[in-house]
PDB file of C-alpha atoms in Angstrom:
ATOM      1  CA  MET A 770     -15.436  -1.840-117.580  1.00  0.00           C
ATOM      2  CA  SER A 771     -15.536   1.088-115.110  1.00  0.00           C
ATOM      3  CA  ALA A 772     -15.819   1.009-111.479  1.00  0.00           C
ATOM      4  CA  GLU A 773     -19.232   1.799-111.391  1.00  0.00           C
ATOM      5  CA  ALA A 774     -20.282  -0.932-113.947  1.00  0.00           C
ATOM      6  CA  ASP A 775     -18.231  -3.497-112.204  1.00  0.00           C
ATOM      7  CA  PRO A 776     -20.580  -5.268-109.840  1.00  0.00           C
ATOM      8  CA  ARG A 777     -17.714  -6.477-107.633  1.00  0.00           C
ATOM      9  CA  LEU A 778     -16.052  -3.120-107.373  1.00  0.00           C
ATOM     10  CA  ARG A 779     -19.609  -1.434-106.899  1.00  0.00           C
ATOM     11  CA  ALA A 780     -19.988  -3.745-103.682  1.00  0.00           C
ATOM     12  CA  LEU A 781     -16.652  -3.279-102.456  1.00  0.00           C
ATOM     13  CA  SER A 782     -17.073   0.389-102.538  1.00  0.00           C
ATOM     14  CA  GLU A 783     -20.586   0.218-100.918  1.00  0.00           C
ATOM     15  CA  ILE A 784     -18.870  -1.755 -98.009  1.00  0.00           C
ATOM     16  CA  GLU A 785     -16.135   0.528 -97.757  1.00  0.00           C
ATOM     17  CA  SER A 786     -18.581   3.678 -97.365  1.00  0.00           C
ATOM     18  CA  GLN A 787     -20.555   1.728 -94.913  1.00  0.00           C
ATOM     19  CA  VAL A 788     -17.700   0.998 -92.841  1.00  0.00           C
ATOM     20  CA  ALA A 789     -16.146   4.361 -93.316  1.00  0.00           C
ATOM     21  CA  SER A 790     -19.670   5.892 -91.779  1.00  0.00           C
ATOM     22  CA  ARG A 791     -18.286   4.316 -88.547  1.00  0.00           C
ATOM     23  CA  GLY A 792     -15.171   5.850 -88.381  1.00  0.00           C
ATOM     24  CA  TRP A 793     -11.469   4.640 -88.327  1.00  0.00           C
ATOM     25  CA  ASP A 794      -9.949   2.068 -85.719  1.00  0.00           C
ATOM     26  CA  GLN A 795     -12.483  -0.730 -86.455  1.00  0.00           C
ATOM     27  CA  PRO A 796     -12.077  -4.450 -86.181  1.00  0.00           C
ATOM     28  CA  PRO A 797     -12.017  -6.587 -89.266  1.00  0.00           C
ATOM     29  CA  ARG A 798     -15.537  -6.915 -91.086  1.00  0.00           C
ATOM     30  CA  LEU A 799     -16.296 -10.078 -93.182  1.00  0.00           C
ATOM     31  CA  TYR A 800     -19.116 -10.046 -95.632  1.00  0.00           C
ATOM     32  CA  ALA A 801     -20.769 -12.705 -97.847  1.00  0.00           C
ATOM     33  CA  LEU A 802     -21.431 -11.154-101.589  1.00  0.00           C
ATOM     34  CA  ALA A 803     -25.072 -12.472-102.483  1.00  0.00           C
ATOM     35  CA  PRO A 804     -26.311 -12.214-106.419  1.00  0.00           C
ATOM     36  CA  THR A 805     -28.851  -9.549-105.869  1.00  0.00           C
ATOM     37  CA  ASP A 806     -31.331 -10.953-108.262  1.00  0.00           C
ATOM     38  CA  GLU A 807     -31.088 -14.403-106.244  1.00  0.00           C
ATOM     39  CA  LEU A 808     -31.393 -12.680-102.862  1.00  0.00           C
ATOM     40  CA  VAL A 809     -34.345 -10.683-103.803  1.00  0.00           C
ATOM     41  CA  ALA A 810     -35.861 -14.070-105.067  1.00  0.00           C
ATOM     42  CA  ARG A 811     -35.225 -16.439-102.320  1.00  0.00           C
ATOM     43  CA  GLU A 812     -35.517 -13.802 -99.414  1.00  0.00           C
ATOM     44  CA  PRO A 813     -38.066 -11.275-100.435  1.00  0.00           C
ATOM     45  CA  ALA A 814     -38.744  -9.899 -96.877  1.00  0.00           C
ATOM     46  CA  LEU A 815     -34.832  -9.610 -96.303  1.00  0.00           C
ATOM     47  CA  ALA A 816     -34.373  -7.901 -99.667  1.00  0.00           C
ATOM     48  CA  ASN A 817     -37.185  -5.547 -98.709  1.00  0.00           C
ATOM     49  CA  GLN A 818     -35.454  -4.737 -95.174  1.00  0.00           C
ATOM     50  CA  LEU A 819     -32.466  -3.950 -97.369  1.00  0.00           C
ATOM     51  CA  GLY A 820     -34.205  -1.831 -99.661  1.00  0.00           C
ATOM     52  CA  LEU A 821     -33.197  -3.803-102.434  1.00  0.00           C
ATOM     53  CA  ASP A 822     -34.837  -3.315-106.010  1.00  0.00           C
ATOM     54  CA  THR A 823     -34.035  -5.581-108.621  1.00  0.00           C
ATOM     55  CA  ALA A 824     -35.366  -3.245-111.276  1.00  0.00           C
ATOM     56  CA  ALA A 825     -32.686  -0.472-110.285  1.00  0.00           C
ATOM     57  CA  GLN A 826     -29.784  -3.096-110.262  1.00  0.00           C
ATOM     58  CA  THR A 827     -27.348  -3.725-112.894  1.00  0.00           C
ATOM     59  CA  PRO A 828     -26.926  -7.437-113.872  1.00  0.00           C
ATOM     60  CA  GLY A 829     -24.529  -9.271-111.922  1.00  0.00           C
ATOM     61  CA  SER A 830     -24.908  -6.966-109.101  1.00  0.00           C
ATOM     62  CA  LEU A 831     -23.894  -8.317-105.618  1.00  0.00           C
ATOM     63  CA  THR A 832     -25.432  -7.296-102.221  1.00  0.00           C
ATOM     64  CA  PRO A 833     -22.948  -7.457 -99.211  1.00  0.00           C
ATOM     65  CA  VAL A 834     -24.289  -9.143 -96.172  1.00  0.00           C
ATOM     66  CA  GLU A 835     -22.228  -8.542 -93.159  1.00  0.00           C
ATOM     67  CA  GLN A 836     -21.320 -11.677 -91.151  1.00  0.00           C
ATOM     68  CA  GLU A 837     -20.580 -12.199 -87.373  1.00  0.00           C
ATOM     69  CA  VAL A 838     -16.560 -12.162 -86.770  1.00  0.00           C
ATOM     70  CA  PRO A 839     -15.572 -13.771 -83.722  1.00  0.00           C
ATOM     71  CA  THR A 840     -12.819 -12.357 -81.832  1.00  0.00           C
ATOM     72  CA  ALA A 841     -10.401 -14.925 -83.489  1.00  0.00           C
ATOM     73  CA  SER A 842      -7.566 -13.962 -85.696  1.00  0.00           C
ATOM     74  CA  ILE A 843      -7.859 -13.307 -89.292  1.00  0.00           C
ATOM     75  CA  ASP A 844      -5.793 -16.262 -90.102  1.00  0.00           C
ATOM     76  CA  GLU A 845      -8.017 -18.299 -87.590  1.00  0.00           C
ATOM     77  CA  LEU A 846     -11.287 -17.356 -89.073  1.00  0.00           C
ATOM     78  CA  LEU A 847     -10.491 -17.673 -92.497  1.00  0.00           C
ATOM     79  CA  ALA A 848      -9.015 -21.201 -91.986  1.00  0.00           C
ATOM     80  CA  THR A 849     -12.317 -22.210 -90.708  1.00  0.00           C
ATOM     81  CA  ILE A 850     -15.104 -20.563 -92.504  1.00  0.00           C
ATOM     82  CA  THR A 851     -17.150 -22.156 -95.264  1.00  0.00           C
ATOM     83  CA  TRP A 852     -19.821 -20.424 -97.386  1.00  0.00           C
ATOM     84  CA  PRO A 853     -23.075 -22.068 -98.607  1.00  0.00           C
ATOM     85  CA  GLU A 854     -23.639 -22.497-102.574  1.00  0.00           C
ATOM     86  CA  THR A 855     -25.818 -19.721-102.404  1.00  0.00           C
ATOM     87  CA  VAL A 856     -22.750 -17.099-101.792  1.00  0.00           C
ATOM     88  CA  ALA A 857     -21.224 -15.639-104.875  1.00  0.00           C
ATOM     89  CA  GLY A 858     -18.176 -14.250-103.225  1.00  0.00           C
ATOM     90  CA  CYS A 859     -16.727 -12.788 -99.931  1.00  0.00           C
ATOM     91  CA  ALA A 860     -14.847  -9.480 -98.701  1.00  0.00           C
ATOM     92  CA  LEU A 861     -13.142  -8.788 -95.671  1.00  0.00           C
ATOM     93  CA  VAL A 862     -12.198  -5.165 -94.545  1.00  0.00           C
ATOM     94  CA  VAL A 863      -9.097  -4.770 -92.667  1.00  0.00           C
ATOM     95  CA  GLU A 864      -7.387  -1.450 -91.516  1.00  0.00           C
ATOM     96  CA  ARG A 865      -3.610  -1.612 -91.759  1.00  0.00           C
ATOM     97  CA  ILE A 866      -0.436   0.735 -90.750  1.00  0.00           C
ATOM     98  CA  VAL A 867       1.708   1.362 -93.510  1.00  0.00           C
ATOM     99  CA  LEU A 868       5.063   2.683 -92.978  1.00  0.00           C
ATOM    100  CA  PRO A 869       7.842   4.024 -95.266  1.00  0.00           C
ATOM    101  CA  PRO A 870      10.329   1.230 -96.619  1.00  0.00           C
ATOM    102  CA  ALA A 871      13.358   2.737 -94.623  1.00  0.00           C
ATOM    103  CA  ALA A 872      11.458   2.320 -91.495  1.00  0.00           C
ATOM    104  CA  GLU A 873      11.591  -1.616 -91.541  1.00  0.00           C
ATOM    105  CA  ASP A 874      15.366  -1.395 -90.400  1.00  0.00           C
ATOM    106  CA  ALA A 875      14.430   0.380 -87.139  1.00  0.00           C
ATOM    107  CA  MET A 876      11.330  -1.877 -86.292  1.00  0.00           C
ATOM    108  CA  PRO A 877      11.728  -3.816 -83.001  1.00  0.00           C
ATOM    109  CA  GLN A 878      11.635  -7.730 -83.467  1.00  0.00           C
ATOM    110  CA  ASP A 879       9.298  -8.415 -80.623  1.00  0.00           C
ATOM    111  CA  PRO A 880       5.637  -8.167 -82.296  1.00  0.00           C
ATOM    112  CA  ASP A 881       4.223  -6.503 -79.462  1.00  0.00           C
ATOM    113  CA  ALA A 882       7.026  -3.638 -79.428  1.00  0.00           C
ATOM    114  CA  ALA A 883       6.631  -3.542 -83.246  1.00  0.00           C
ATOM    115  CA  THR A 884       2.792  -2.945 -83.015  1.00  0.00           C
ATOM    116  CA  SER A 885       3.203   0.074 -80.557  1.00  0.00           C
ATOM    117  CA  TRP A 886       6.286   1.382 -82.461  1.00  0.00           C
ATOM    118  CA  ALA A 887       4.450   1.491 -85.665  1.00  0.00           C
ATOM    119  CA  GLN A 888       1.353   2.970 -84.095  1.00  0.00           C
ATOM    120  CA  ASN A 889       3.547   5.999 -82.919  1.00  0.00           C
ATOM    121  CA  HIS A 890       5.658   6.231 -85.906  1.00  0.00           C
ATOM    122  CA  PRO A 891       5.706   9.798 -86.918  1.00  0.00           C
ATOM    123  CA  GLU A 892       5.560   8.699 -90.725  1.00  0.00           C
ATOM    124  CA  ARG A 893       2.737   6.136 -90.420  1.00  0.00           C
ATOM    125  CA  THR A 894      -0.215   6.046 -92.896  1.00  0.00           C
ATOM    126  CA  ASP A 895      -3.524   4.398 -91.600  1.00  0.00           C
ATOM    127  CA  VAL A 896      -5.389   2.402 -94.785  1.00  0.00           C
ATOM    128  CA  ARG A 897      -8.564   0.572 -94.770  1.00  0.00           C
ATOM    129  CA  ILE A 898      -8.235  -2.180 -97.280  1.00  0.00           C
ATOM    130  CA  VAL A 899     -11.410  -4.021 -98.721  1.00  0.00           C
ATOM    131  CA  VAL A 900     -10.599  -7.093-100.368  1.00  0.00           C
ATOM    132  CA  GLY A 901     -13.240  -9.461-102.423  1.00  0.00           C
ATOM    133  CA  VAL A 902     -13.119 -12.704-103.970  1.00  0.00           C
ATOM    134  CA  LEU A 903     -15.604 -14.469-106.083  1.00  0.00           C
ATOM    135  CA  ARG A 904     -16.281 -18.056-106.114  1.00  0.00           C
ATOM    136  CA  ASP A 905     -14.410 -18.315-109.475  1.00  0.00           C
ATOM    137  CA  GLY A 906     -11.375 -16.707-107.707  1.00  0.00           C
ATOM    138  CA  ARG A 907     -11.567 -13.001-109.325  1.00  0.00           C
ATOM    139  CA  GLN A 908     -10.205 -10.742-106.725  1.00  0.00           C
ATOM    140  CA  SER A 909     -11.089  -6.840-106.407  1.00  0.00           C
ATOM    141  CA  SER A 910      -9.857  -4.540-104.128  1.00  0.00           C
ATOM    142  CA  VAL A 911     -10.308  -1.016-102.921  1.00  0.00           C
ATOM    143  CA  MET A 912      -8.187   1.033-100.620  1.00  0.00           C
ATOM    144  CA  ARG A 913      -8.931   4.233 -98.515  1.00  0.00           C
ATOM    145  CA  VAL A 914      -5.979   6.315 -97.018  1.00  0.00           C
ATOM    146  CA  ARG A 915      -6.995   7.981 -93.658  1.00  0.00           C
ATOM    147  CA  GLY A 916      -7.695  11.652 -94.208  1.00  0.00           C
ATOM    148  CA  HIS A 917      -8.840  11.340 -97.585  1.00  0.00           C
ATOM    149  CA  ASP A 918     -12.419  11.049 -97.353  1.00  0.00           C
ATOM    150  CA  ASP A 919     -14.093  12.079-100.600  1.00  0.00           C
ATOM    151  CA  GLU A 920     -15.517   9.420-102.784  1.00  0.00           C
ATOM    152  CA  SER A 921     -13.222  10.164-105.317  1.00  0.00           C
ATOM    153  CA  ASP A 922     -10.252   9.561-103.280  1.00  0.00           C
ATOM    154  CA  LEU A 923     -11.152   5.720-103.101  1.00  0.00           C
ATOM    155  CA  ILE A 924      -8.464   3.611-104.852  1.00  0.00           C
ATOM    156  CA  ARG A 925      -9.364   0.799-106.832  1.00  0.00           C
ATOM    157  CA  ASP A 926      -6.695  -2.277-107.926  1.00  0.00           C
ATOM    158  CA  PRO A 927      -7.225  -5.884-108.211  1.00  0.00           C
ATOM    159  CA  GLU A 928      -4.843  -6.919-105.887  1.00  0.00           C
ATOM    160  CA  PHE A 929      -3.937  -4.546-103.230  1.00  0.00           C
ATOM    161  CA  SER A 930      -3.537  -7.432-100.907  1.00  0.00           C
ATOM    162  CA  PRO A 931      -3.187 -10.680-103.108  1.00  0.00           C
ATOM    163  CA  ASP A 932      -2.127 -12.961 -99.721  1.00  0.00           C
ATOM    164  CA  LEU A 933      -5.476 -11.947 -98.333  1.00  0.00           C
ATOM    165  CA  GLY A 934      -7.170 -12.412-101.578  1.00  0.00           C
ATOM    166  CA  ALA A 935      -5.564 -15.816-101.692  1.00  0.00           C
ATOM    167  CA  ALA A 936      -6.770 -16.803 -97.968  1.00  0.00           C
ATOM    168  CA  LEU A 937     -10.514 -15.657 -98.882  1.00  0.00           C
ATOM    169  CA  ALA A 938     -10.435 -17.588-102.062  1.00  0.00           C
ATOM    170  CA  ALA A 939      -9.502 -20.602-100.102  1.00  0.00           C
ATOM    171  CA  THR A 940     -12.979 -20.272 -98.169  1.00  0.00           C
ATOM    172  CA  PHE A 941     -14.489 -21.588-101.113  1.00  0.00           C
ATOM    173  CA  SER A 942     -12.575 -24.721-101.684  1.00  0.00           C
TER     174      SER A 942
END
């Protein structure tokens, strides 16, 4: 199935595009993934506000609905969150610094010093990862590298962050 035909990847790509429109250096963002046809039937006013047209949707389409994220850490947030049965999945957007493998040996042990060191490392690469998980455990993800802003530069892979995917999946159990 192509990325355009896969409802999960289409929803994650839509999320990434919306977050990208706000620029880089953003806090984590959490989304509920609602089946579009059910959302339109259950909440027609909201569907209208979101501009949803079920006639134009592919069967199985998912509509991302951004959730309020408190300032707690991602680990703390995911450990306490639960979803109503009407939510088919969820997605989380995080930005990360990626360093070459050789840089690990020089990284300071102190977490605060390591963060500052990584932020100022000359070989750092910034990435934005959107990980989505459905209630049945299927995972998808997309990633954008800073400076590669064309839609064709979006990288799609089922498991860019398997640990994050597992943590999101746990919110459904």
